[in-house]
mmCIF file of N, CA and C in Angstrom:
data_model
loop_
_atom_site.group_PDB
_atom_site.id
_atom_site.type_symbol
_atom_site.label_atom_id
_atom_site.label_comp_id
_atom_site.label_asym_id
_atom_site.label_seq_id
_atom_site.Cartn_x
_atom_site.Cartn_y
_atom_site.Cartn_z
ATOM 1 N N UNK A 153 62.172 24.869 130.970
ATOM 2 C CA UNK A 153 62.216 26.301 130.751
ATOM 3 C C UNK A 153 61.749 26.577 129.337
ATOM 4 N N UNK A 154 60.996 27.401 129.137
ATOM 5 C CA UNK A 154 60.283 27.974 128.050
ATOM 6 C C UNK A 154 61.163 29.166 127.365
ATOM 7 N N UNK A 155 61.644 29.082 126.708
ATOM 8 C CA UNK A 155 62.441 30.078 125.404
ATOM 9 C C UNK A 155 61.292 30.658 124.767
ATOM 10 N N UNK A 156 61.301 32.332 124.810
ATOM 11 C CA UNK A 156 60.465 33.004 123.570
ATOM 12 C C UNK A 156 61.799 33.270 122.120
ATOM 13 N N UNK A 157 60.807 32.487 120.994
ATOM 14 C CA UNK A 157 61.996 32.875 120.233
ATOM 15 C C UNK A 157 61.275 34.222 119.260
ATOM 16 N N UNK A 158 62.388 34.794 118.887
ATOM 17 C CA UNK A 158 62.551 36.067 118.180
ATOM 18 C C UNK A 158 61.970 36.547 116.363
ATOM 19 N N UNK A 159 60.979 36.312 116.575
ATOM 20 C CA UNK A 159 60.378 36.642 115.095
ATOM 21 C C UNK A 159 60.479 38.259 114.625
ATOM 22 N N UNK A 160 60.585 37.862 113.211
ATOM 23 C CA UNK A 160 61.083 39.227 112.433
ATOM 24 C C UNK A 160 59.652 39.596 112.086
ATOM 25 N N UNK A 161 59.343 40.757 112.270
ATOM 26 C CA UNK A 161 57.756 41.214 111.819
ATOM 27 C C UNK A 161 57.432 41.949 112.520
ATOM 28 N N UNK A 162 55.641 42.704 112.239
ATOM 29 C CA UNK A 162 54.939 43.004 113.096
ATOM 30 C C UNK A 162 53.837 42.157 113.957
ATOM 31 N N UNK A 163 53.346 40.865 113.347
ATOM 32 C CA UNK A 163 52.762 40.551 113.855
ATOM 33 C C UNK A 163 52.780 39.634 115.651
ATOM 34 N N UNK A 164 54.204 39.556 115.481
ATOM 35 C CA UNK A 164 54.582 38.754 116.502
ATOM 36 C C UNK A 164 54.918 39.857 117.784
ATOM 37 N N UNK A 165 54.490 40.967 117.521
ATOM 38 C CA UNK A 165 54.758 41.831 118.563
ATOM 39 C C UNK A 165 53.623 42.796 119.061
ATOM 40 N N UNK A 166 52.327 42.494 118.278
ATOM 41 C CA UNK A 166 51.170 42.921 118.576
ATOM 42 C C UNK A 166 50.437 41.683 119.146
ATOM 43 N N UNK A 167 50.664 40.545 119.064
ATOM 44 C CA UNK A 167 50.072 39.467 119.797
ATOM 45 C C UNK A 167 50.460 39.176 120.995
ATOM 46 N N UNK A 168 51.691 39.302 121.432
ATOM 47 C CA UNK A 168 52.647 39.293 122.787
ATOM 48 C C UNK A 168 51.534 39.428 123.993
ATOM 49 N N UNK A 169 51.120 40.641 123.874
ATOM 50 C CA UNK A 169 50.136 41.132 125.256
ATOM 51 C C UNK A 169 48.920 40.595 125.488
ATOM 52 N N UNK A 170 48.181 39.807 124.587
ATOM 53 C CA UNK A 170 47.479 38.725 124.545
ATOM 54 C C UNK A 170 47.099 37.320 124.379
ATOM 55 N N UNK A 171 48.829 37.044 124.682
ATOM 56 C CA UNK A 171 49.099 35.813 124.525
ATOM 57 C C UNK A 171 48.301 34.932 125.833
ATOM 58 N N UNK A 172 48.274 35.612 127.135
ATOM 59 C CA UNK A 172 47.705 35.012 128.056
ATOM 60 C C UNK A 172 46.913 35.680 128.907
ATOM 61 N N UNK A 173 46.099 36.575 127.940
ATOM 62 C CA UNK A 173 44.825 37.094 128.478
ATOM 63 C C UNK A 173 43.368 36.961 129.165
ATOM 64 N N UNK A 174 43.295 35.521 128.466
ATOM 65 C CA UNK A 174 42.270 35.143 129.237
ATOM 66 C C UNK A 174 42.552 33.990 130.439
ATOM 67 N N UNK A 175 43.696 33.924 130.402
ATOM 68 C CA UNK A 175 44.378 32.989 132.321
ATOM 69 C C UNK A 175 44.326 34.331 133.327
ATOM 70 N N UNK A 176 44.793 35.285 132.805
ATOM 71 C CA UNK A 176 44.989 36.981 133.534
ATOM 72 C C UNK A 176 43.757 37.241 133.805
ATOM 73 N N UNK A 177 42.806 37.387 132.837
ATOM 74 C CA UNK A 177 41.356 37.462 133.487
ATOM 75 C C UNK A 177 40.777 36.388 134.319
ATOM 76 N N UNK A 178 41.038 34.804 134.301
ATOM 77 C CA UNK A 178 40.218 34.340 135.232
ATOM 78 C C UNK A 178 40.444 34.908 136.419
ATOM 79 N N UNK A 179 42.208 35.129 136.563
ATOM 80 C CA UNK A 179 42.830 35.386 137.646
ATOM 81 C C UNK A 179 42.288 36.266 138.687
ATOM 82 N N UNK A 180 42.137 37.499 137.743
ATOM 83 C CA UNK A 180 40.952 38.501 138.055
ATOM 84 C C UNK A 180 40.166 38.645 138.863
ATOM 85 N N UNK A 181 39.086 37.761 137.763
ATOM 86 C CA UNK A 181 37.202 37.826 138.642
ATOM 87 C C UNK A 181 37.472 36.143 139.582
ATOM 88 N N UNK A 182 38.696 35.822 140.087
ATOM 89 C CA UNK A 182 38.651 34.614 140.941
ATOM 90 C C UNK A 182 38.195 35.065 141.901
ATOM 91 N N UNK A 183 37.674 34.511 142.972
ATOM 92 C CA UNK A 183 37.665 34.806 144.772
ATOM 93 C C UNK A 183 39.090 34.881 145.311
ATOM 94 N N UNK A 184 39.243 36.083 145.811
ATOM 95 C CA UNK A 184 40.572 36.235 146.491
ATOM 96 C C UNK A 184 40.870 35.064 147.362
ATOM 97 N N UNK A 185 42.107 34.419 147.790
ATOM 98 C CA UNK A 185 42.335 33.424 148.192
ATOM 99 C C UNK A 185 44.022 33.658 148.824
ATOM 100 N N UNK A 186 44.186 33.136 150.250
ATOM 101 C CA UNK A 186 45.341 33.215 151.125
ATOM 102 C C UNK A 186 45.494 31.828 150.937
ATOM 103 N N UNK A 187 47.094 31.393 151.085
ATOM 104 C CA UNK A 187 47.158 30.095 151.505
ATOM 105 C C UNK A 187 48.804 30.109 152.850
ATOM 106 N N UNK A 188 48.584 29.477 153.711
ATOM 107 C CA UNK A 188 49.306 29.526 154.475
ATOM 108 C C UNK A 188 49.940 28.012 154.907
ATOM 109 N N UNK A 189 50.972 27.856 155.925
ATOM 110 C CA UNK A 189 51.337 26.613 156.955
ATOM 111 C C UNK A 189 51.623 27.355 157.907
ATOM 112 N N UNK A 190 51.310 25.852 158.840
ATOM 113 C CA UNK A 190 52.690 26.218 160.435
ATOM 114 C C UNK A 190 52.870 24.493 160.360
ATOM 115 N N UNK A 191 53.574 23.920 161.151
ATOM 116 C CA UNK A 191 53.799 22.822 161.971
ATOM 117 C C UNK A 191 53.219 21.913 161.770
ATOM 118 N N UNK A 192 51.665 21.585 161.695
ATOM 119 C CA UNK A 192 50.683 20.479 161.957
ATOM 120 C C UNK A 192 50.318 20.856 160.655
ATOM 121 N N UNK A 193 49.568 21.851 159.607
ATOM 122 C CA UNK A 193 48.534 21.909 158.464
ATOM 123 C C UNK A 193 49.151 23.209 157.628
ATOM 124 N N UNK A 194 48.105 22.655 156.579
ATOM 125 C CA UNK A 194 48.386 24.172 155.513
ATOM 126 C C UNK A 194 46.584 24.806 155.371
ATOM 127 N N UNK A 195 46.391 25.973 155.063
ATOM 128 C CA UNK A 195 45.131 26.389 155.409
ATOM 129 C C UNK A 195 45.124 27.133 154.115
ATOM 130 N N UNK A 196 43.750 27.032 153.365
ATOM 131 C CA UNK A 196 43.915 27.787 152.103
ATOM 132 C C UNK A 196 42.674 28.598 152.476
ATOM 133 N N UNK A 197 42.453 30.070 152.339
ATOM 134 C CA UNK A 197 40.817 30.577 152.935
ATOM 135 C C UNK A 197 40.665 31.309 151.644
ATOM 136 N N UNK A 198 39.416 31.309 151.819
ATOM 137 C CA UNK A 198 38.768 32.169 150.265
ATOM 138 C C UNK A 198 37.508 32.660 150.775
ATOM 139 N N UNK A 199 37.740 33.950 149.908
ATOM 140 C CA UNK A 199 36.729 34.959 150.388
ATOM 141 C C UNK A 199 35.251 34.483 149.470
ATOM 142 N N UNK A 200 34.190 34.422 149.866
ATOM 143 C CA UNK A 200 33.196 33.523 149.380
ATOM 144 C C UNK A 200 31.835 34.441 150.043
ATOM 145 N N UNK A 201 32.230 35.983 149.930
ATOM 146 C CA UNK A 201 30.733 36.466 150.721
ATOM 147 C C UNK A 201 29.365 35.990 149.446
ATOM 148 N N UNK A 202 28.502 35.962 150.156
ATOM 149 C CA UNK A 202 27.325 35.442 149.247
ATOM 150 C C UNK A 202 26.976 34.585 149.076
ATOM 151 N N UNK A 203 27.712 33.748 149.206
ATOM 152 C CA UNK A 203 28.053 31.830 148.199
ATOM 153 C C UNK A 203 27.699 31.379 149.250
ATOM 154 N N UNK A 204 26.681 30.238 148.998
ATOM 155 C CA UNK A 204 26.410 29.494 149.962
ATOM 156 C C UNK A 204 27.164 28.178 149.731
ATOM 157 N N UNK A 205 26.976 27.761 151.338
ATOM 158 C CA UNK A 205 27.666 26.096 151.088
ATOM 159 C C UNK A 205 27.295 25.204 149.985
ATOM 160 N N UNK A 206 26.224 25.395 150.220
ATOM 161 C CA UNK A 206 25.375 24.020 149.362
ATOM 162 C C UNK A 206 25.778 24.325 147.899
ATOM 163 N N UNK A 207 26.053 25.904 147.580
ATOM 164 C CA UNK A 207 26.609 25.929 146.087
ATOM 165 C C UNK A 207 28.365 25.771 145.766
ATOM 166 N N UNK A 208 29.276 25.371 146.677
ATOM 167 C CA UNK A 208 30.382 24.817 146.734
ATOM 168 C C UNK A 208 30.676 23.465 146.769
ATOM 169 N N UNK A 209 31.619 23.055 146.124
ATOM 170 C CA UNK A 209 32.441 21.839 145.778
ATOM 171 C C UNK A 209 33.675 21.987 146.107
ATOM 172 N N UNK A 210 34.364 20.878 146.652
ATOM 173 C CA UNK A 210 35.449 21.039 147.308
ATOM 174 C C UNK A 210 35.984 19.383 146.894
ATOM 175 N N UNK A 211 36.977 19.257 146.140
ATOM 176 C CA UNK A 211 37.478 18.167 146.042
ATOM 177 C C UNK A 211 39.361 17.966 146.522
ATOM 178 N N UNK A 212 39.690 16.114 146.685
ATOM 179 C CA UNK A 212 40.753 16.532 146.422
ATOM 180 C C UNK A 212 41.078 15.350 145.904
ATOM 181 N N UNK A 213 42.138 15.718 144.623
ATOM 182 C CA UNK A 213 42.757 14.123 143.725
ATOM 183 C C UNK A 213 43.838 14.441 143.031
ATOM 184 N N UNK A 214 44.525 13.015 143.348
ATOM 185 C CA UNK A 214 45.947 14.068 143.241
ATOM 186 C C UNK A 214 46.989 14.480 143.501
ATOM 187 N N UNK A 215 46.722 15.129 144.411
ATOM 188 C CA UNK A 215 47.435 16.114 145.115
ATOM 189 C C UNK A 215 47.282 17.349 145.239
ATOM 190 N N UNK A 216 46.066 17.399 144.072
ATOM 191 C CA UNK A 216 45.534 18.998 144.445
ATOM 192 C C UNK A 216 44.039 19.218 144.529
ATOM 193 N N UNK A 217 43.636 20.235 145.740
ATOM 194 C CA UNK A 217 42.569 20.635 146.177
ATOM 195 C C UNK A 217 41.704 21.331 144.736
ATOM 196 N N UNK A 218 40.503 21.053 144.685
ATOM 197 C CA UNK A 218 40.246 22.269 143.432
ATOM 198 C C UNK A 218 38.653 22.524 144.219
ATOM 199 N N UNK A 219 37.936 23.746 144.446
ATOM 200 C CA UNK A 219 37.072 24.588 145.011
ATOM 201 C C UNK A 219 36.623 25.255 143.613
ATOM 202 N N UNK A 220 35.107 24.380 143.747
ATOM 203 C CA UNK A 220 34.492 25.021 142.496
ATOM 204 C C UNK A 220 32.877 25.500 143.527
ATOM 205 N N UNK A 221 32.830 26.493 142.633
ATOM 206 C CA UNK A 221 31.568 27.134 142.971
ATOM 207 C C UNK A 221 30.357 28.024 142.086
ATOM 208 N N UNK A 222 29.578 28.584 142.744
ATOM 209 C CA UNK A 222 28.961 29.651 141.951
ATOM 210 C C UNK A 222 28.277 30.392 143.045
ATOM 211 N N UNK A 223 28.232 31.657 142.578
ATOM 212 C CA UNK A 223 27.769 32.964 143.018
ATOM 213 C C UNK A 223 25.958 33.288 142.274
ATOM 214 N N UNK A 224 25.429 33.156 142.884
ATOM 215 C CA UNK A 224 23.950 33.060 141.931
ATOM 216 C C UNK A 224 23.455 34.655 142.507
ATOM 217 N N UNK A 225 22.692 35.085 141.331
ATOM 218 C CA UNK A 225 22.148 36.621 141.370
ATOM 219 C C UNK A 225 20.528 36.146 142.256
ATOM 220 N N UNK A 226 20.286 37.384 142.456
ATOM 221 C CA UNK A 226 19.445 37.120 143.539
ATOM 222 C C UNK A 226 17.985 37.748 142.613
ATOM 223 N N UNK A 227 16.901 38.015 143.097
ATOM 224 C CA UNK A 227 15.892 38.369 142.328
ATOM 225 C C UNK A 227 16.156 39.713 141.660
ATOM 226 N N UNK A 228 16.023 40.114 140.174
ATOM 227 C CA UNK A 228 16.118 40.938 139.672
ATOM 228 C C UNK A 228 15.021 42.460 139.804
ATOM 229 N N UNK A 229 15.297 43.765 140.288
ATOM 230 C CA UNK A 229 14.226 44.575 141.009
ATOM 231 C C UNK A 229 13.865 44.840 139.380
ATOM 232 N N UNK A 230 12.367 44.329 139.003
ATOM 233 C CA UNK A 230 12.317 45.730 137.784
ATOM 234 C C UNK A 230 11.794 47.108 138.340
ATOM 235 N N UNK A 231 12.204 47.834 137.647
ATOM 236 C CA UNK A 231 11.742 49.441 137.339
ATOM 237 C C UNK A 231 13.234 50.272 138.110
ATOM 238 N N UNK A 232 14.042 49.447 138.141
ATOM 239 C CA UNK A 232 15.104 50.290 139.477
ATOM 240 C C UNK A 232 15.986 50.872 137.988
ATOM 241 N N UNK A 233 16.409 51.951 138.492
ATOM 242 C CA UNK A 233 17.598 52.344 137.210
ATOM 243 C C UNK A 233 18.724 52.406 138.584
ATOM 244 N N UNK A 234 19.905 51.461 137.418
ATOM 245 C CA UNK A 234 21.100 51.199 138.111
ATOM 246 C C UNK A 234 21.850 51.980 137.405
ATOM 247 N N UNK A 235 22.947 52.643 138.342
ATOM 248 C CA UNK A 235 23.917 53.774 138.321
ATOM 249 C C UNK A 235 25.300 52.925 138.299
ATOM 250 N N UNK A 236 25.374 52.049 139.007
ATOM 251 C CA UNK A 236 27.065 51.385 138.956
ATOM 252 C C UNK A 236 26.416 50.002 139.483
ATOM 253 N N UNK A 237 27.132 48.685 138.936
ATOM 254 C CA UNK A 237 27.256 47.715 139.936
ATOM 255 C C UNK A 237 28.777 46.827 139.865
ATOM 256 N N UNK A 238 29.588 47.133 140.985
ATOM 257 C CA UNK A 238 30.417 46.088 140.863
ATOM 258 C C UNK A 238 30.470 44.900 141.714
ATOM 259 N N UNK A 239 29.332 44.048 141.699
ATOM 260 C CA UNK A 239 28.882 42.997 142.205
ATOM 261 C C UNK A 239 29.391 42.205 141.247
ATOM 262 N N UNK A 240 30.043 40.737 141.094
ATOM 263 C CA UNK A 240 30.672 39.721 140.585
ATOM 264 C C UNK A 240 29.206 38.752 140.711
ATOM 265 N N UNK A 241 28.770 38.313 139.694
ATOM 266 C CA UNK A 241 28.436 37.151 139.946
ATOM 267 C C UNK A 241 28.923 35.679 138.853
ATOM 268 N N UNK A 242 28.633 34.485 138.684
ATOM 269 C CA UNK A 242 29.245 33.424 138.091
ATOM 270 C C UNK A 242 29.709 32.426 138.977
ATOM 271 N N UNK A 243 30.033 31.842 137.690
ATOM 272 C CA UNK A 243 30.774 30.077 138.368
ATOM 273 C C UNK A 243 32.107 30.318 138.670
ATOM 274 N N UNK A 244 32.867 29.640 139.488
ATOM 275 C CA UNK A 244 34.442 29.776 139.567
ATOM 276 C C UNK A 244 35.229 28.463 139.658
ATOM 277 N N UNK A 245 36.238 28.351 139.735
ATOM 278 C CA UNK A 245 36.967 27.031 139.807
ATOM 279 C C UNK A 245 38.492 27.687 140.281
ATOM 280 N N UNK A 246 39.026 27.041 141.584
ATOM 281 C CA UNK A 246 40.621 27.499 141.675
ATOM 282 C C UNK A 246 40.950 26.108 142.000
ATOM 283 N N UNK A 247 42.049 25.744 141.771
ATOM 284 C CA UNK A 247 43.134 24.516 141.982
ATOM 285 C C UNK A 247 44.603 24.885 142.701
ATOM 286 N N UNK A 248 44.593 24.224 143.757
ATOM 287 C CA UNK A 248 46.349 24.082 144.427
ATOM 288 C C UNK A 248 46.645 22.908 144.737
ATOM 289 N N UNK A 249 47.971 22.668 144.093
ATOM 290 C CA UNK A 249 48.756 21.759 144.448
ATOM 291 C C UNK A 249 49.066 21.446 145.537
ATOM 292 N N UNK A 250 49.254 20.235 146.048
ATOM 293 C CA UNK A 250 49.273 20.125 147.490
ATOM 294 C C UNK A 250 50.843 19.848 147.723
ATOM 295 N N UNK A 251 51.666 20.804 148.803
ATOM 296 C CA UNK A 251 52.868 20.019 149.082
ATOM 297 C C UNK A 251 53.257 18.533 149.325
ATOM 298 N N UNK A 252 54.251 18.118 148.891
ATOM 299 C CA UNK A 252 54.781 16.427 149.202
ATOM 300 C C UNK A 252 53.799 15.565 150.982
ATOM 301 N N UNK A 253 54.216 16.867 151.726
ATOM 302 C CA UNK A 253 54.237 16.394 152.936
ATOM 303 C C UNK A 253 52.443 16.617 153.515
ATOM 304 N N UNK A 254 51.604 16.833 152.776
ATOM 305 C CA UNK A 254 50.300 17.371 152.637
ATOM 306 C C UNK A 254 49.213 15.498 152.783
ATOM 307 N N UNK A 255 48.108 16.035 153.630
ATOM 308 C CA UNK A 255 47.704 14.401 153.458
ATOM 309 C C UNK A 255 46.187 14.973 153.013
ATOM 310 N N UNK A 256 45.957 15.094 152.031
ATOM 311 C CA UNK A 256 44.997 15.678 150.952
ATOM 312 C C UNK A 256 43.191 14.857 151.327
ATOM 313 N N UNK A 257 43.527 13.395 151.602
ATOM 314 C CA UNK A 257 42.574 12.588 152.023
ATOM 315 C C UNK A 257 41.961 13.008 153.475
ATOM 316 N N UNK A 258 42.687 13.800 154.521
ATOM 317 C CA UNK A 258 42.091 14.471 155.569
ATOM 318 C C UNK A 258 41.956 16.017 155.921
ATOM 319 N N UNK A 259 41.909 15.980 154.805
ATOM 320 C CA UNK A 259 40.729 17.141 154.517
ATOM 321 C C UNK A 259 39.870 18.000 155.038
ATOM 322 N N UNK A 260 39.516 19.012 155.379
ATOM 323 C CA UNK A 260 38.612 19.712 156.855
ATOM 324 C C UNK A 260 38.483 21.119 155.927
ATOM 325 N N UNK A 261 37.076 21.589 155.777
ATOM 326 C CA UNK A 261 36.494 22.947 155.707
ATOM 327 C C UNK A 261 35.314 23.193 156.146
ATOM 328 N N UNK A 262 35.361 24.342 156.923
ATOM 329 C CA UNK A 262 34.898 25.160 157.516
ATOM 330 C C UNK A 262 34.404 26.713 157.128
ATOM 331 N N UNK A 263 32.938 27.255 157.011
ATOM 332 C CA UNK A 263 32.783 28.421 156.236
ATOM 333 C C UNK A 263 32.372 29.344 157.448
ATOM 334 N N UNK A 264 32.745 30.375 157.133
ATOM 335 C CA UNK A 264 32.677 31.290 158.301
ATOM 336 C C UNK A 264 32.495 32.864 158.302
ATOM 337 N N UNK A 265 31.573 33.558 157.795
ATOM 338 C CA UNK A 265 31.083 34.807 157.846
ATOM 339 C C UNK A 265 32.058 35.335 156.291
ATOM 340 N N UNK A 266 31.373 34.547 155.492
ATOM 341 C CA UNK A 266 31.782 34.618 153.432
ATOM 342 C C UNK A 266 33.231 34.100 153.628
ATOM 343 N N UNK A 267 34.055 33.074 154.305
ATOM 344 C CA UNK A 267 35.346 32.962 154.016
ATOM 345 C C UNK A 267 35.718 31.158 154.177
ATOM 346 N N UNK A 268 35.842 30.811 153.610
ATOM 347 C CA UNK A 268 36.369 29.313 153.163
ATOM 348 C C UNK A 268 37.151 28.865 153.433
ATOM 349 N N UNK A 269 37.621 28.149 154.746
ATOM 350 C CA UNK A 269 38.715 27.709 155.112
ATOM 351 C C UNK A 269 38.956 26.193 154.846
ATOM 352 N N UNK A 270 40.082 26.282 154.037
ATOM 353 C CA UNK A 270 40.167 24.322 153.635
ATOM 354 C C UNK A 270 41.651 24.004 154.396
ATOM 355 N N UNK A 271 41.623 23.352 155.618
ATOM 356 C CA UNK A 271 42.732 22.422 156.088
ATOM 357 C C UNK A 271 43.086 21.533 155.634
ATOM 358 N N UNK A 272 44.080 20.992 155.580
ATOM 359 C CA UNK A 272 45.022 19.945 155.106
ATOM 360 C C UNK A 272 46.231 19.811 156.299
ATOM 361 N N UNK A 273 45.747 18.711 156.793
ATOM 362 C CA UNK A 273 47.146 18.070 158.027
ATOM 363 C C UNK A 273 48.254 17.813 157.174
ATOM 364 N N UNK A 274 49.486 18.061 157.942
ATOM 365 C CA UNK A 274 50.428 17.878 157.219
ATOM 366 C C UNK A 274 50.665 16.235 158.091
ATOM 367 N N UNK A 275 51.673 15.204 157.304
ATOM 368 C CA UNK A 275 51.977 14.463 157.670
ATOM 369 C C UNK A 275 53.012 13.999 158.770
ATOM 370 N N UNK A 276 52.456 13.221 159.767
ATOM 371 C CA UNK A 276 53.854 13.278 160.889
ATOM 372 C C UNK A 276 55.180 12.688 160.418
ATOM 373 N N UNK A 277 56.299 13.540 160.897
ATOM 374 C CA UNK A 277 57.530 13.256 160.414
ATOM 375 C C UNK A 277 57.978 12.043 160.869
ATOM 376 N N UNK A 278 58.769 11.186 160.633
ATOM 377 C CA UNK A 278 58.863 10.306 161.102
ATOM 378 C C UNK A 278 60.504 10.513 161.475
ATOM 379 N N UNK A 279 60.089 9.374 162.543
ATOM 380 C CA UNK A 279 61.965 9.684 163.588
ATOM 381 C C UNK A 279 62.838 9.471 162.849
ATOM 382 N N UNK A 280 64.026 10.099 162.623
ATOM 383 C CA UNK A 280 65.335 9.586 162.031
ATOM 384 C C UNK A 280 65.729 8.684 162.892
ATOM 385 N N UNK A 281 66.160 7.773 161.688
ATOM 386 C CA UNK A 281 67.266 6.489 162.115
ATOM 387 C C UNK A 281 67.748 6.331 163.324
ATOM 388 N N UNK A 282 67.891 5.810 164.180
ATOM 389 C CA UNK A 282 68.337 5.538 165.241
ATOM 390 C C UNK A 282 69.841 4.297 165.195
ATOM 391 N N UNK A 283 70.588 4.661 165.194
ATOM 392 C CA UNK A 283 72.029 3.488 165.047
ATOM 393 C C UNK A 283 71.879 2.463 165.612
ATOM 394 N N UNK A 284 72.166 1.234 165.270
ATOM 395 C CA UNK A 284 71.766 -0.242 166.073
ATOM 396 C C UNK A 284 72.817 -0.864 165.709
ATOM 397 N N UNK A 285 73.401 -1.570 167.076
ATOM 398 C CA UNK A 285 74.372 -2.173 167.393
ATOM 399 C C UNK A 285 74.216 -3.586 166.711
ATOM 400 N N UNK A 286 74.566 -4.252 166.018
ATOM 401 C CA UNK A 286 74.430 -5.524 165.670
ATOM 402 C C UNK A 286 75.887 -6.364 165.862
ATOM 403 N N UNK A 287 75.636 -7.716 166.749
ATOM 404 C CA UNK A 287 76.397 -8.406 167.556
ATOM 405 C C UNK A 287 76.995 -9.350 166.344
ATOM 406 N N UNK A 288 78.116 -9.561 166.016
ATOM 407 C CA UNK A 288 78.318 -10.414 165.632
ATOM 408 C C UNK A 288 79.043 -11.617 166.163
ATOM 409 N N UNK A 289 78.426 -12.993 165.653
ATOM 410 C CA UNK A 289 78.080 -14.241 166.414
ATOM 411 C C UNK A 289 79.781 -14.797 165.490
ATOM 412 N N UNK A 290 80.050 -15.484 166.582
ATOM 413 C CA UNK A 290 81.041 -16.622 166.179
ATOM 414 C C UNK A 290 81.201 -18.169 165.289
ATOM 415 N N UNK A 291 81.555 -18.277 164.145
ATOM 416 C CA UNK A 291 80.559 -19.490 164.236
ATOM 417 C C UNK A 291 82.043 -19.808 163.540
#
């Protein structure tokens, strides 16, 4: 656990709100991203309109998945006068930890009309203990 401790001044109270400004911004301009389970897998999907496969990376070590990419601009129109654009383009990088029960080495993605689906099987449970009679011999 992290303690903020209490400084006397001004300066320690104008820095506060930018202490972690630029983690807040990657956060930002990231690709939106769901992550889910049921029973058998965990499914992480990311919204990826534009991005082609071939410009994605998908690793896993670890224990955690990390999906790096880039968004590349497309031919620039000259003579156009632009009024607004909130088109994102750039490189990205997201990382998740993989749960205990996660088998990271079987691995499965699938891209599907801009959306990134990365599976991860979860591992089969294994049977509880079963009680065993053991005979004891006379000797």
């Amino acid at each position: 656990m992290v303690e903020k401790s209490d400084h006397a001044g001004l300066w320690p109270s104008l820095y506060d709100p930018f202490r972690n400004f630029g983690a807040r911004l990657a956060d930002w301009l990231s690709p939106a991203t769901e992550a889910s389970g049921n029973d058998n897998a965990y499914d992480i999907a990311m919204e990826l309109p534009g991005v082609s496969e071939d410009d994605i990376e998908l690793s896993v070590e670890n224990g955690v998945v990390t999906i790096r990419g880039e968004k590349r601009t497309h031919e620039e129109k000259k003579g156009d006068t632009w009024y607004f654009s909130e088109r994102q383009y750039g490189a990205f990088r997201r990382s998740f930890r993989l749960p205990e029960d996660a088998e990271g080495g079987k691995a499965e993605a699938t891209m599907k009309d801009g959306v990134l689906h990365v599976r991860v099987p979860k591992r089969a449970k294994e049977a509880p203990a079963v009680a065993q009679k053991i005979a004891i011999s006379r000797g």
